[in-house]
Short mmCIF file of C-alpha atoms in Angstrom, two decimals:
data_model
loop_
_atom_site.label_atom_id
_atom_site.label_comp_id
_atom_site.label_asym_id
_atom_site.label_seq_id
_atom_site.Cartn_x
_atom_site.Cartn_y
_atom_site.Cartn_z
CA GLN Z 271 0.00 0.00 0.00
CA THR Z 272 1.49 3.32 -1.09
CA MET Z 273 1.03 6.56 0.82
CA ARG Z 274 1.94 9.92 -0.66
CA VAL Z 275 2.49 13.49 0.45
CA ASP Z 276 3.70 16.45 -1.60
CA VAL Z 277 6.34 18.69 -0.04
CA SER Z 278 6.91 21.99 -1.86
CA TRP Z 279 9.50 24.69 -1.28
CA VAL Z 280 7.94 27.97 -0.16
CA ASP Z 281 10.90 30.31 0.45
CA GLY Z 282 14.21 30.28 2.32
CA MET Z 283 14.19 26.92 4.11
CA GLU Z 284 10.40 26.74 4.47
CA PHE Z 285 8.46 23.86 2.93
CA ARG Z 286 4.72 23.13 2.76
CA THR Z 287 3.34 19.60 3.03
CA ASN Z 288 0.02 18.59 1.48
CA THR Z 289 -1.35 15.12 2.18
CA ASP Z 290 -3.74 12.85 0.32
CA SER Z 291 -6.02 13.04 3.38
CA GLY Z 292 -6.43 16.78 2.80
CA HIS Z 293 -4.21 18.14 5.57
CA SER Z 294 -1.30 20.53 5.25
CA TRP Z 295 1.38 22.20 7.35
CA ASN Z 296 4.59 24.14 6.99
CA MET Z 297 8.06 23.14 8.14
CA ASP Z 298 11.09 25.38 8.47
CA ALA Z 299 14.66 25.42 9.70
CA SER Z 300 15.87 27.43 12.67
CA VAL Z 301 17.26 30.92 12.08
CA GLU Z 302 20.72 29.53 12.94
CA ALA Z 303 20.33 26.97 10.15
CA GLY Z 304 19.26 29.55 7.57
CA GLY Z 305 15.50 29.38 8.04
CA ASN Z 306 12.95 31.79 9.46
CA ASP Z 307 11.51 29.52 12.18
CA LEU Z 308 8.05 29.59 10.55
CA GLY Z 309 7.20 25.99 11.37
CA PRO Z 310 8.38 22.91 13.19
CA ARG Z 311 11.54 21.12 12.14
CA PRO Z 312 11.07 17.90 10.15
CA THR Z 313 12.79 16.02 13.00
CA GLU Z 314 10.26 17.40 15.50
CA LEU Z 315 7.46 16.19 13.23
CA LEU Z 316 9.02 12.73 13.14
CA LEU Z 317 9.03 12.55 16.95
CA SER Z 318 5.46 13.92 16.97
CA ALA Z 319 4.44 11.22 14.50
CA ILE Z 320 5.81 8.54 16.83
CA GLY Z 321 3.81 9.99 19.72
CA GLY Z 322 0.64 10.24 17.65
CA CYS Z 323 0.99 6.77 16.17
CA THR Z 324 1.60 5.02 19.46
CA GLY Z 325 -0.98 7.21 21.21
CA ILE Z 326 -3.69 6.21 18.74
CA ASP Z 327 -2.74 2.55 19.30
CA ILE Z 328 -2.93 2.82 23.09
CA VAL Z 329 -6.25 4.71 23.17
CA SER Z 330 -7.73 2.16 20.77
CA ILE Z 331 -6.41 -0.84 22.73
CA LEU Z 332 -7.52 0.52 26.12
CA GLN Z 333 -10.98 1.34 24.77
CA LYS Z 334 -11.28 -2.23 23.42
CA MET Z 335 -10.23 -3.44 26.89
CA GLN Z 336 -13.06 -1.26 28.29
CA GLN Z 337 -10.64 0.72 30.44
CA PRO Z 338 -11.85 4.10 31.84
CA LEU Z 339 -9.26 6.23 30.05
CA THR Z 340 -9.65 10.00 30.44
CA GLY Z 341 -6.25 11.23 29.32
CA LEU Z 342 -3.00 10.21 27.66
CA LYS Z 343 0.19 12.19 27.27
CA VAL Z 344 3.13 10.77 25.34
CA GLU Z 345 6.51 12.37 26.05
CA VAL Z 346 8.85 11.50 23.20
CA SER Z 347 12.57 12.24 23.14
CA GLY Z 348 15.13 11.23 20.58
CA GLU Z 349 18.90 11.07 20.70
CA ARG Z 350 20.66 11.72 17.42
CA ALA Z 351 24.00 10.57 16.07
CA GLU Z 352 26.78 13.17 15.95
CA GLU Z 353 27.77 12.30 12.38
CA HIS Z 354 25.63 12.84 9.28
CA PRO Z 355 22.99 11.69 8.53
CA ARG Z 356 22.45 12.43 12.28
CA ARG Z 357 19.71 9.81 12.45
CA PHE Z 358 17.79 9.09 15.62
CA THR Z 359 19.65 6.31 17.44
CA HIS Z 360 17.58 6.10 20.62
CA ILE Z 361 13.91 6.92 21.22
CA THR Z 362 12.51 7.25 24.74
CA LEU Z 363 8.75 7.19 25.27
CA ARG Z 364 7.08 8.07 28.56
CA TYR Z 365 3.33 7.60 28.79
CA VAL Z 366 1.19 9.36 31.37
CA VAL Z 367 -2.11 7.48 31.35
CA THR Z 368 -5.01 9.04 33.24
CA GLY Z 369 -8.24 7.45 34.40
CA LYS Z 370 -10.11 6.32 37.47
CA GLY Z 371 -9.76 2.60 38.11
CA LEU Z 372 -7.37 1.74 35.27
CA ALA Z 373 -5.97 -1.79 35.54
CA GLU Z 374 -2.18 -1.56 35.56
CA ASP Z 375 -1.72 -4.88 33.76
CA ARG Z 376 -3.93 -3.69 30.91
CA VAL Z 377 -2.14 -0.35 30.63
CA ALA Z 378 1.19 -2.19 30.60
CA ARG Z 379 -0.09 -4.54 27.88
CA ALA Z 380 -1.42 -1.69 25.71
CA VAL Z 381 1.91 0.16 25.95
CA GLN Z 382 3.84 -3.01 25.16
CA LEU Z 383 1.64 -3.91 22.17
CA SER Z 384 1.97 -0.45 20.65
CA THR Z 385 5.71 -0.03 21.13
CA GLU Z 386 6.76 -3.58 20.36
CA LYS Z 387 4.24 -4.59 17.68
CA TYR Z 388 1.82 -2.06 16.22
CA CYS Z 389 3.29 1.44 15.85
CA SER Z 390 4.34 1.60 12.19
CA VAL Z 391 6.13 4.96 12.55
CA LEU Z 392 8.30 3.72 15.40
CA HIS Z 393 9.10 0.48 13.57
CA SER Z 394 10.05 2.41 10.43
CA LEU Z 395 13.10 3.75 12.26
CA ASN Z 396 16.32 1.95 13.03
CA ALA Z 397 16.60 3.12 16.62
CA GLU Z 398 16.74 1.60 20.07
CA VAL Z 399 13.49 2.18 21.93
CA GLU Z 400 12.82 2.35 25.63
CA TYR Z 401 9.50 3.14 27.25
CA SER Z 402 7.86 3.61 30.60
CA TYR Z 403 4.42 4.54 31.85
CA GLU Z 404 2.79 6.19 34.80
CA ILE Z 405 -0.85 5.82 35.75
CA VAL Z 406 -2.57 8.87 37.23
CA ALA Z 407 -5.96 8.43 38.90
CA ASP Z 408 -8.15 11.46 38.21
#
């Protein structure tokens, strides 16, 4: 299955993305890197995509498990290699899962399934992954 987005140069180091699903956004480099800081960096979007992908998985899994989920925050950090292509070598995910009466074993299972099996964005990278979770009763 092929997915496609069009990324077009706007000006300076700014680029605009248009997707087949009808969404669009701008990306830019920092001022130090020759851009005008008019949008997120592509690397920030990649980390955001990991958080969104795994977040969607976890919400879906916990809902199927009939868990009383009221909130989910995914903190994503990435360490990059010093040498070009400066790829992400290590991704750390911290999940803050909120709900009243959440079963810890089910939260743990949902997090494990997403990070180790389902999240296509995460598994598209060649990086070490570590993850942890915290359950907050609201």
